[in-house]
Amino acid sequence: MAASRAAGCWRLRDLKQGRDQASGIGKGVIEKGVELLRINNPSLDLLLARLLFLRGVAPTQVDDFLHPKMKHLLPNPSLLADMDKAVERLLHALRNDETLGIITDYDVDGASCAAMFASYWRALGGSCVYTIPERASEGYGPSLAAFTRLRAQGATGVVLTTDCGTNAEDIFTQATAQHGWDVIVLDHHEIPPRADTTTDARSATFAIINPQREDNAVDVSSLSACGVVFMLLIALRRKVLAEGIVSSPPPLKPWLDVVALATICDVVALSPLNRAFVRAGLAELGSARHVGLAMLARLGDGGKNYERAIDANGNRMYSTRDLAFFFGPRLNACGRMGEEQLAVELLLCVDASSAKRARVLAHKIEKLNRERRELQDACCARAFALAEEEHGCENSVCFFSDPSWAVGVLGPAASRVAEKLHRPTFLANEALAKESLAVESPTPSSAQDFLRGSARLPQEGWENVNLAQIVSSAQTAGLLLSAGGHARACGFTLRRETFAKFKDFLNAAIDKSLDVEVEAKTDSVANSSIAFRGFVDMELLPSAVSRSLVENISCLAPFGRGNEEPRFAFRDIFVDDCRFVGNGRHLVCSLSVQGGVARARAIAFNIQADGGLAQGGTTKGLADALLDAADTRRPQWLVGKVRLDGYSNQGQIVIEDFACVVDGMD
């Protein structure tokens, strides 16, 4: 029988200034800060002012935070290193009718880059072709095979690599030696310490536009790759207008929905500029002008995402959750299931003339997504079973491998497992064909000699752990054949013979990165086995939950990394009227406090998948904890978010944890 449900620990958020501070600040400081915000912004109510203060928003920044506008926040693209050089080369290609080649990544960000650039370039009168590496057979990034395909498709002169290429100097050297390409890299991935991205040091690359470069004259380091391409197109459009090459180049505003999609799905930080991109992009998405995305919304999941609230302008009201959990998984399914080009082709369906093609593509993508979900669920179930057996989770890192796992679903599966286990999670397929490794001349003869995988961090905590830097260091140490990614997500390939050493390396590197501040464990929990789950903003009473409260909180949107949706703690909660809905996947109940007449509706989503192994033991799951509380009538702490119920259009609590510890509350 499973052990009783292990409690999670949540900590009261004290202050947001770049990252969460665990050391704490006095209540008087919070009260004074909130008061100052309200003095300078009289229309702010108390709750909104507190939430803004906890996010580190200064009194002078309130308007930009609540109403981000690109005209105030968009820097001059020329401040990015190599931007003007790249634009001049593209103008030369446009004047001389060169056919550009594009190599892009197989995820949402990469597909968005390729579709946006290709569509706009063609609208300017240019010609281009694109190729996407096949995930299983080629792996991530540019390859000689990709350059060969572009040449066969008619590309001449210039090749753009979008959402890839920062660490592909060896490939570029070989490709340019063979055919004299001018390679322009448009990427945002982290640059390994060993890499020199100046074009003097990398003569095989014509230009490298990457917001991570230290020689940029502006800090836009949180841009997605699609954001980088958007900046390039702004610079290109200005130059085309100034030189009269095209008398009336099309506006870029219609592509903001795609920029917003890439920004949220690639989980980059919501800097002020990214907030402006996403805010404008959601409005653009709601207009349904982009036929491909509108068709996906109409056909996906039985059209549920298309039947939604309409604003005063007649536009559908989308949120970042729709980007992250509806559009993103479907477009990512293309690359995960070996049909990489479908996402780009759908995003190229921009007007009514392509509606018929968009419908066919949307149907195919929906089918692929169902298949992807089945493979991913099987992968997660196996990983949870291995964790139950205590295989792979002995130290700070969870590392599971299985020959049956599809390489394409390892990333999202690792994300789900990391959330449940509350630890960095590495998942790998251990039975790959040698030709799929995208490395030169592997010496072992057996396909079983290699592992390729993906790693993810939990959504909260572990702020000092940078996965991209860790795997890059492991590659430098000779433990990995290839590696790359972001701070909280990465991919890797290794030989089986180095597996044990690599795992020891991971545990040592991550342990070195941890301290009590990062895990936000105060004295009361620092030495316990309770798993740190995340931060809560403040305490609420169930009676405070209402439609007006949800509308007030929504003023802080868009939500995402760096501006998390507010989370609340509810003290001494009684649970009543539990029932299952959605074919048993969700649990609905009502919540109240002792002697309270007012009740709040609450729901726990996807409780079948809750499983939720916590550090140090197994769990009965969130649903069982709620049902037990209803039977025993014992009051408990509850943590959750406040959103609108899609049926009643009233406020409800979305339960994230129950019978938990909330540290920092009186």
XYZ file of C-alpha atoms in Angstrom:
666
model
C 0.000 0.000 0.000
C 1.226 3.504 -0.785
C 2.472 5.592 2.063
C 0.430 8.538 3.257
C 0.757 11.637 1.169
C 4.041 13.471 1.721
C 3.549 17.138 2.487
C 5.024 19.798 0.255
C 6.569 22.988 1.584
C 5.585 26.372 0.142
C 7.250 29.598 1.179
C 5.740 33.054 1.423
C 7.217 35.209 -1.329
C 9.031 38.122 0.276
C 10.366 40.141 -2.620
C 10.901 39.696 -6.341
C 13.991 41.487 -7.643
C 15.436 39.344 -10.378
C 14.833 36.245 -8.283
C 13.006 35.301 -5.104
C 14.718 36.248 -1.898
C 14.519 33.649 0.843
C 16.226 35.696 3.527
C 13.053 37.604 4.300
C 12.180 41.237 4.839
C 10.098 42.706 7.568
C 6.374 43.186 7.212
C 6.854 46.868 7.842
C 9.025 47.129 4.741
C 6.330 45.421 2.664
C 3.628 47.697 4.053
C 5.692 50.820 3.372
C 6.493 49.635 -0.146
C 2.834 48.932 -0.885
C 1.848 52.321 0.520
C 4.400 54.078 -1.684
C 3.083 52.287 -4.758
C -0.455 53.435 -3.967
C 0.584 57.033 -3.265
C 2.214 57.251 -6.696
C -0.568 55.238 -8.375
C -3.830 56.138 -6.586
C -5.981 53.798 -8.695
C -4.200 50.693 -7.371
C -6.117 48.671 -4.819
C -4.343 47.029 -1.892
C -4.106 43.492 -3.307
C -2.772 44.579 -6.698
C -0.248 46.922 -5.077
C 1.054 44.106 -2.874
C 1.401 41.725 -5.809
C 3.271 44.386 -7.790
C 5.587 45.108 -4.870
C 6.385 41.414 -4.477
C 7.387 41.363 -8.149
C 9.883 44.161 -7.589
C 7.884 46.766 -9.537
C 8.909 50.305 -8.555
C 6.329 53.132 -8.372
C 7.642 54.600 -11.638
C 7.399 51.233 -13.417
C 3.763 50.449 -12.683
C 2.333 51.786 -15.932
C 4.901 49.991 -18.099
C 4.249 46.775 -16.180
C 0.463 46.919 -16.381
C 0.354 48.392 -19.896
C 3.555 47.343 -21.711
C 3.928 48.989 -25.120
C 6.517 48.122 -27.721
C 6.998 51.739 -28.771
C 8.366 52.444 -25.283
C 10.315 49.212 -24.805
C 11.660 48.177 -28.228
C 15.364 49.048 -28.576
C 17.115 49.936 -31.806
C 17.898 46.547 -33.435
C 21.231 47.950 -34.623
C 22.463 47.788 -31.031
C 22.750 44.018 -31.439
C 26.181 42.944 -32.642
C 26.321 41.996 -36.346
C 22.747 43.210 -36.973
C 23.629 45.885 -39.544
C 26.138 43.579 -41.236
C 23.464 40.878 -41.614
C 20.910 43.357 -42.973
C 23.340 44.630 -45.617
C 24.027 41.066 -46.763
C 20.294 40.332 -46.978
C 19.714 43.497 -49.016
C 22.420 42.356 -51.419
C 20.667 38.995 -51.720
C 17.325 40.717 -52.341
C 18.736 42.971 -55.066
C 20.486 40.061 -56.787
C 17.642 37.539 -56.621
C 19.556 35.064 -54.471
C 17.564 32.179 -53.026
C 18.169 32.089 -49.290
C 18.413 28.857 -47.326
C 17.061 28.463 -43.784
C 18.023 25.775 -41.267
C 15.801 25.852 -38.204
C 14.997 23.881 -35.065
C 12.095 21.457 -34.824
C 10.332 23.088 -31.859
C 7.768 25.922 -31.728
C 10.438 28.613 -31.540
C 12.296 27.233 -34.536
C 9.150 26.695 -36.620
C 8.001 30.239 -35.781
C 11.362 31.668 -36.873
C 11.327 29.895 -40.221
C 7.680 30.643 -41.036
C 7.888 34.323 -40.081
C 11.121 35.010 -41.945
C 10.180 33.001 -45.032
C 6.748 34.609 -45.311
C 8.085 38.141 -44.864
C 11.056 37.612 -47.175
C 8.738 36.366 -49.899
C 6.425 39.346 -49.315
C 9.435 41.591 -50.032
C 9.891 39.791 -53.340
C 12.663 37.448 -52.214
C 13.016 33.702 -52.657
C 13.918 31.187 -49.955
C 13.794 27.500 -49.037
C 14.070 25.842 -45.639
C 15.007 22.553 -44.058
C 14.600 21.121 -40.556
C 16.840 18.387 -39.149
C 14.923 15.195 -38.422
C 15.045 14.775 -34.646
C 15.671 11.032 -34.464
C 18.087 10.612 -37.377
C 20.000 13.935 -37.337
C 19.523 15.475 -33.928
C 19.576 19.166 -33.081
C 21.208 21.881 -35.136
C 22.911 22.420 -38.508
C 24.539 19.471 -40.262
C 26.300 18.906 -43.559
C 23.218 16.964 -44.692
C 21.060 20.038 -44.066
C 23.348 22.219 -46.200
C 23.251 19.576 -48.939
C 19.449 19.576 -48.909
C 19.337 23.363 -49.192
C 21.685 23.311 -52.154
C 19.508 20.676 -53.840
C 16.463 22.901 -53.264
C 18.165 25.786 -55.050
C 19.632 27.846 -52.205
C 22.545 30.063 -53.226
C 24.832 32.339 -51.271
C 23.220 32.877 -47.873
C 22.071 30.382 -45.242
C 20.277 31.525 -42.090
C 20.292 29.260 -39.052
C 17.403 30.133 -36.753
C 17.103 28.911 -33.155
C 20.330 26.988 -33.697
C 23.917 27.475 -34.861
C 25.636 29.184 -31.934
C 27.764 26.091 -31.287
C 28.039 24.741 -34.859
C 31.313 26.330 -35.954
C 32.812 22.987 -37.044
C 29.867 22.269 -39.343
C 30.001 25.800 -40.768
C 33.712 25.481 -41.472
C 33.150 22.311 -43.487
C 30.043 23.624 -45.290
C 31.587 26.954 -46.310
C 34.768 25.238 -47.457
C 32.698 23.089 -49.824
C 30.299 25.683 -51.243
C 31.228 29.152 -49.979
C 28.070 29.883 -47.990
C 27.578 33.131 -46.084
C 26.101 31.843 -42.821
C 24.005 34.189 -40.675
C 23.209 32.775 -37.224
C 19.988 33.981 -35.564
C 19.974 32.247 -32.204
C 19.447 32.807 -28.495
C 20.993 29.721 -26.925
C 23.608 30.078 -24.244
C 27.168 30.461 -25.396
C 29.572 27.998 -23.742
C 32.481 29.614 -21.919
C 34.869 27.983 -24.358
C 33.178 29.520 -27.410
C 34.238 32.761 -29.062
C 31.294 34.238 -30.984
C 33.148 37.117 -32.595
C 33.155 36.681 -36.342
C 36.908 37.338 -36.389
C 37.385 34.113 -34.453
C 34.738 32.293 -36.489
C 35.597 33.133 -40.062
C 33.199 30.463 -41.341
C 30.259 32.518 -40.021
C 29.277 35.757 -41.760
C 27.219 37.130 -38.845
C 26.090 35.920 -35.437
C 23.092 37.691 -33.928
C 22.580 36.312 -30.445
C 21.253 38.282 -27.437
C 23.673 36.324 -25.222
C 26.713 37.984 -26.820
C 28.665 40.116 -24.390
C 29.459 42.703 -27.067
C 25.815 43.631 -27.687
C 25.152 47.293 -26.892
C 21.754 46.493 -25.364
C 20.537 43.829 -22.950
C 17.832 41.753 -24.638
C 19.161 38.458 -23.317
C 15.688 37.064 -22.603
C 14.537 37.131 -26.240
C 13.345 33.934 -27.880
C 14.928 33.076 -31.216
C 11.710 34.255 -32.859
C 12.153 37.546 -31.007
C 15.645 37.801 -32.488
C 14.272 37.189 -36.003
C 11.556 39.791 -35.369
C 14.259 42.334 -34.453
C 16.120 41.471 -37.674
C 12.960 41.980 -39.726
C 12.380 45.376 -38.088
C 15.891 46.431 -39.095
C 15.450 44.962 -42.573
C 12.093 46.681 -43.097
C 13.536 50.060 -42.069
C 16.419 49.665 -44.516
C 14.157 48.508 -47.348
C 11.979 51.579 -46.818
C 14.921 53.961 -46.512
C 16.513 52.751 -49.748
C 13.247 52.463 -51.651
C 13.813 48.819 -52.549
C 10.153 48.061 -51.811
C 7.762 50.995 -51.820
C 5.324 49.591 -49.274
C 6.721 46.675 -47.285
C 4.049 44.830 -45.282
C 3.696 45.580 -41.562
C 5.186 43.219 -39.005
C 2.378 43.553 -36.462
C 0.409 40.550 -37.822
C 3.324 38.289 -36.830
C 3.230 39.229 -33.153
C 0.956 36.266 -32.391
C 3.746 33.963 -33.564
C 6.363 35.908 -31.573
C 4.177 35.584 -28.465
C 3.725 31.865 -29.089
C 7.484 31.284 -29.334
C 8.184 33.466 -26.291
C 5.844 31.506 -24.029
C 6.542 28.035 -25.427
C 10.313 28.452 -25.163
C 9.849 29.530 -21.523
C 12.071 32.597 -21.782
C 11.831 35.206 -19.041
C 9.036 37.753 -19.409
C 11.207 40.853 -19.508
C 9.372 44.140 -20.136
C 9.954 43.776 -23.888
C 8.742 40.185 -23.903
C 5.671 41.240 -21.915
C 4.918 43.775 -24.630
C 5.393 41.137 -27.337
C 3.079 38.695 -25.588
C 0.410 41.254 -24.687
C 0.217 42.473 -28.309
C 0.535 38.944 -29.655
C -2.412 37.631 -27.653
C -4.578 40.415 -29.048
C -3.392 39.555 -32.557
C -4.155 35.871 -31.973
C -7.662 36.762 -30.810
C -8.339 38.571 -34.080
C -8.035 35.190 -35.888
C -6.287 36.881 -38.822
C -3.652 34.134 -38.862
C -5.582 31.401 -40.659
C -3.276 28.562 -39.614
C -3.526 29.226 -35.890
C -7.245 30.003 -36.126
C -7.857 26.668 -37.870
C -5.856 24.820 -35.229
C -7.990 26.467 -32.537
C -11.165 25.589 -34.418
C -10.294 21.929 -34.978
C -8.056 21.060 -32.024
C -9.566 19.268 -29.033
C -13.014 19.287 -30.598
C -12.996 23.063 -31.012
C -13.170 23.766 -27.262
C -10.399 26.327 -27.553
C -12.328 28.215 -30.222
C -15.519 28.603 -28.193
C -14.389 31.216 -25.714
C -15.157 34.666 -24.413
C -15.287 37.542 -26.917
C -13.991 41.002 -26.033
C -15.547 44.375 -26.887
C -13.836 44.358 -30.307
C -15.229 40.956 -31.238
C -11.902 39.172 -30.692
C -11.427 35.923 -28.822
C -9.704 36.303 -25.456
C -6.635 34.075 -25.205
C -4.142 33.775 -22.364
C -0.596 32.518 -22.026
C -2.055 29.209 -20.778
C -3.582 28.730 -24.233
C -0.185 29.301 -25.838
C 1.598 26.970 -23.422
C -0.930 24.152 -23.137
C -2.967 24.211 -26.351
C -1.097 25.688 -29.317
C 2.419 24.847 -28.129
C 2.039 21.099 -27.537
C 0.296 20.632 -30.887
C 2.958 22.450 -32.896
C 5.742 20.776 -30.923
C 4.162 17.383 -31.633
C 5.216 17.761 -35.284
C 8.907 17.694 -34.438
C 8.451 15.123 -31.702
C 6.698 12.688 -34.048
C 8.972 13.014 -37.079
C 6.810 15.443 -39.111
C 8.879 18.565 -38.472
C 7.736 20.506 -41.525
C 4.007 20.458 -40.629
C 4.331 23.183 -37.971
C 6.147 25.529 -40.367
C 3.667 24.835 -43.146
C 0.704 25.589 -40.866
C 2.290 28.842 -39.692
C 2.829 29.801 -43.339
C -0.969 29.680 -43.834
C -1.496 33.365 -43.130
C -4.601 34.370 -45.095
C -7.909 33.113 -46.480
C -6.297 31.809 -49.657
C -4.616 29.057 -47.616
C -7.656 28.105 -45.504
C -8.184 24.751 -47.223
C -4.552 23.755 -46.748
C -4.645 24.972 -43.137
C -7.612 22.692 -42.413
C -5.791 19.633 -43.774
C -2.643 20.480 -41.805
C -4.559 21.157 -38.572
C -6.243 17.742 -38.793
C -2.858 16.043 -39.261
C -1.335 17.964 -36.362
C -4.209 17.104 -34.033
C -3.750 13.405 -34.831
C 0.003 13.637 -34.214
C -0.627 15.339 -30.885
C -2.867 12.494 -29.704
C -0.150 10.006 -30.590
C 2.480 12.166 -28.880
C 0.401 12.313 -25.711
C 0.124 8.521 -25.552
C 3.888 8.067 -25.891
C 4.579 10.787 -23.339
C 2.131 9.322 -20.807
C 3.788 5.918 -21.154
C 7.223 7.472 -20.646
C 6.091 9.307 -17.500
C 4.382 6.221 -16.082
C 7.577 4.215 -16.488
C 9.694 6.969 -14.913
C 7.363 7.168 -11.910
C 7.528 3.397 -11.566
C 11.335 3.517 -11.584
C 11.194 6.226 -8.914
C 8.883 4.045 -6.793
C 11.494 1.292 -7.069
C 14.154 3.832 -6.042
C 16.062 3.424 -9.295
C 17.628 6.629 -10.557
C 16.732 9.115 -7.806
C 19.320 8.448 -5.143
C 20.791 11.958 -4.914
C 19.989 15.476 -6.103
C 19.341 14.376 -9.690
C 16.828 11.932 -11.124
C 18.187 10.074 -14.158
C 16.057 7.427 -15.876
C 16.618 5.598 -19.165
C 14.608 3.094 -21.143
C 15.085 1.668 -24.669
C 11.347 1.914 -25.418
C 11.087 5.677 -24.980
C 10.612 7.839 -28.065
C 13.344 10.479 -28.211
C 10.844 13.135 -29.272
C 8.818 13.038 -26.049
C 11.693 13.003 -23.571
C 11.669 16.789 -23.090
C 8.007 17.247 -22.077
C 8.085 13.996 -20.124
C 11.122 15.230 -18.186
C 9.232 18.442 -17.395
C 6.306 16.541 -15.915
C 8.532 14.174 -13.947
C 10.626 17.078 -12.605
C 7.461 18.768 -11.341
C 6.308 15.645 -9.535
C 9.680 14.678 -8.086
C 10.755 18.277 -7.416
C 14.262 17.590 -8.651
C 16.260 18.084 -11.865
C 15.260 15.217 -14.140
C 17.215 13.586 -16.962
C 15.458 11.104 -19.273
C 17.304 9.149 -21.964
C 16.673 6.577 -24.665
C 19.384 3.940 -24.471
C 18.916 2.119 -27.800
C 19.685 4.596 -30.564
C 21.135 3.757 -33.939
C 24.652 5.064 -34.412
C 23.679 7.081 -37.468
C 21.173 9.063 -35.377
C 23.764 10.548 -33.072
C 24.985 13.384 -35.311
C 28.553 12.899 -34.099
C 31.563 11.918 -36.128
C 32.699 8.282 -36.331
C 31.468 6.783 -33.068
C 33.759 3.867 -32.405
C 31.522 1.360 -30.558
C 29.674 -0.989 -32.876
C 26.471 -1.556 -30.935
C 23.445 0.756 -30.940
C 23.162 0.024 -27.231
C 26.391 1.948 -26.605
C 24.708 5.361 -26.732
C 22.172 7.381 -24.798
C 20.444 10.532 -25.982
C 18.162 12.481 -23.722
C 16.659 15.659 -22.377
C 16.727 17.308 -18.969
C 14.468 19.782 -17.205
C 14.326 21.649 -13.908
C 11.129 22.035 -11.863
C 9.286 25.254 -12.662
C 10.226 26.853 -9.345
C 13.315 26.772 -7.178
C 16.789 25.589 -8.255
C 17.575 29.111 -9.455
C 21.343 28.652 -9.197
C 21.316 25.496 -11.319
C 22.077 26.126 -14.991
C 21.604 22.949 -16.997
C 23.154 24.341 -20.183
C 26.352 25.272 -18.370
C 26.496 21.924 -16.570
C 26.170 19.784 -19.703
C 28.553 22.058 -21.588
C 31.138 21.527 -18.852
C 30.480 17.790 -19.012
C 31.109 17.854 -22.757
C 34.355 19.764 -22.236
C 35.346 17.093 -19.705
C 34.822 14.407 -22.348
C 31.721 12.906 -20.725
C 29.259 13.897 -23.464
C 29.396 13.692 -27.244
C 27.038 16.660 -27.706
C 25.116 19.024 -25.455
C 23.279 22.345 -25.453
C 20.209 24.222 -24.348
C 19.053 26.744 -21.774
C 19.385 27.255 -18.038
C 16.322 25.124 -17.259
C 16.213 22.766 -20.250
C 18.874 20.959 -22.247
C 19.656 18.000 -24.470
C 22.644 15.659 -24.471
C 24.214 12.577 -26.057
C 26.756 10.262 -24.442
C 28.389 6.875 -24.707
C 27.149 4.274 -22.255
C 30.658 3.736 -20.957
C 30.674 7.285 -19.533
C 27.192 7.083 -17.987
C 28.284 6.458 -14.375
C 30.896 9.222 -14.498
C 28.381 11.623 -16.080
C 25.827 10.941 -13.355
C 28.456 11.529 -10.649
C 29.414 14.748 -12.447
C 25.763 15.893 -12.467
C 25.239 15.223 -8.777
C 28.441 17.042 -7.853
C 27.692 20.038 -10.095
C 24.108 20.438 -8.919
C 24.982 19.922 -5.249
C 27.606 22.646 -5.613
C 24.965 25.000 -7.020
C 22.516 24.490 -4.200
C 22.245 26.504 -1.027
C 19.434 27.235 1.422
C 18.588 30.459 -0.392
C 17.967 28.753 -3.713
C 15.772 26.041 -2.262
C 14.116 28.636 -0.022
C 14.348 26.329 2.984
C 14.231 28.255 6.210
C 15.258 26.892 9.586
C 11.942 25.101 10.039
C 12.335 22.990 6.933
C 15.994 23.148 5.954
C 16.836 19.817 7.545
C 13.569 18.025 6.862
C 12.544 15.647 4.082
C 9.697 17.952 3.033
C 10.010 18.863 -0.638
C 10.142 22.549 -1.495
C 7.342 23.182 -3.989
C 7.386 26.914 -4.702
C 6.305 30.349 -3.512
C 2.962 31.789 -2.447
C 2.197 35.489 -2.665
C -0.190 35.955 0.221
C -2.955 34.442 2.314
C -6.620 34.621 1.289
C -9.965 33.612 2.714
C -12.218 31.434 0.535
C -14.918 34.093 0.867
C -12.652 36.574 -0.973
C -12.673 34.507 -4.163
C -14.881 36.187 -6.749
C -15.064 37.185 -10.387
C -13.894 40.703 -9.533
C -10.841 39.302 -7.728
C -9.898 37.252 -10.799
C -10.318 40.291 -13.045
C -8.120 42.309 -10.706
C -5.374 39.680 -10.744
C -5.561 39.472 -14.538
C -4.226 43.039 -14.697
C -0.799 41.517 -13.991
C -0.950 39.324 -17.113
C 0.682 38.071 -19.259
C 1.978 35.395 -16.919
C 5.019 33.246 -17.524
C 8.594 32.777 -16.423
C 9.638 35.803 -14.385
C 6.042 36.907 -13.832
C 4.359 33.856 -12.405
C 0.610 33.772 -11.954
C -0.158 34.742 -8.323
C -0.519 31.836 -5.931
C -2.376 31.984 -2.625
C -2.416 30.115 0.670
C -5.669 29.282 2.457
C -5.486 28.527 6.192
C -7.505 25.962 8.172
C -9.627 24.880 5.226
C -12.549 22.445 5.436
C -13.432 20.394 2.360
C -16.998 19.428 1.385
C -19.054 18.159 -1.543
C -16.301 16.324 -3.407
C -17.195 14.882 -6.809
C -15.321 13.822 -9.907
C -15.861 15.500 -13.284
C -14.323 15.261 -16.749
C -14.515 11.465 -16.960
C -12.905 11.191 -13.558
C -9.842 13.285 -14.379
C -10.722 16.283 -12.186
C -12.129 16.674 -8.677
C -14.527 19.494 -7.740
C -15.268 20.470 -4.131
C -16.269 23.417 -1.952
C -13.999 25.049 0.623
C -14.747 26.980 3.792
C -13.230 27.929 7.152
C -14.499 27.112 10.628
C -17.887 28.744 11.138
C -17.749 30.286 7.674
C -21.009 30.504 5.808
C -19.453 31.577 2.510
C -17.916 28.792 0.479
C -15.642 28.849 -2.528
C -15.792 26.454 -5.453
C -12.499 24.656 -6.051
C -11.131 22.173 -8.549
C -8.083 19.927 -8.725
C -7.198 19.241 -12.356
C -5.708 16.063 -13.803
C -5.744 14.200 -10.520
C -5.320 10.872 -12.351
C -1.865 12.034 -13.367
C -1.154 13.507 -9.928
C 0.866 10.480 -8.823
C 3.130 13.114 -7.396
C 6.087 11.382 -5.846
C 7.593 13.779 -3.364
C 11.199 13.686 -2.217
C 11.703 10.866 0.195
C 8.606 8.774 -0.438
C 5.472 7.868 -2.321
C 2.136 9.639 -2.104
C -1.528 8.784 -2.123
C -2.139 11.718 -4.432
C -3.946 15.024 -4.163
C -7.393 13.532 -4.789
C -7.057 11.076 -1.894
C -5.865 13.843 0.424
C -8.939 15.946 -0.401
C -11.337 13.010 -0.024
C -9.770 12.107 3.335
C -10.181 15.705 4.523
C -13.854 15.675 3.549
C -14.380 12.463 5.525
C -12.417 13.415 8.641
C -13.349 17.115 8.754
C -9.799 18.060 9.708
C -8.766 21.622 8.701
C -5.621 21.914 6.581
C -3.518 24.411 4.662
C -4.312 24.641 0.950
C -2.313 26.281 -1.853
C -3.718 27.275 -5.217
C -4.478 29.901 -7.831
C -7.659 31.863 -8.470
C -9.222 31.720 -11.933
C -12.591 31.974 -13.640
C -14.725 28.849 -13.884
C -15.337 28.412 -17.601
C -18.925 27.303 -17.040
C -20.285 29.646 -14.365
C -17.906 32.526 -15.228
C -17.339 32.979 -11.492
C -14.151 32.830 -9.461
C -12.843 29.458 -8.317
C -9.737 28.099 -6.599
C -7.473 25.827 -8.663
C -5.933 23.545 -6.052
C -2.214 22.811 -6.368
C -1.462 21.293 -2.965
C -3.300 20.315 0.197
C -2.338 19.299 3.715
C 0.950 21.083 3.106
C 3.348 23.381 4.949
C 3.335 27.126 4.216
C 6.463 28.631 5.707
C 6.590 32.319 6.570
C 2.955 32.632 7.683
C 2.168 33.677 11.234
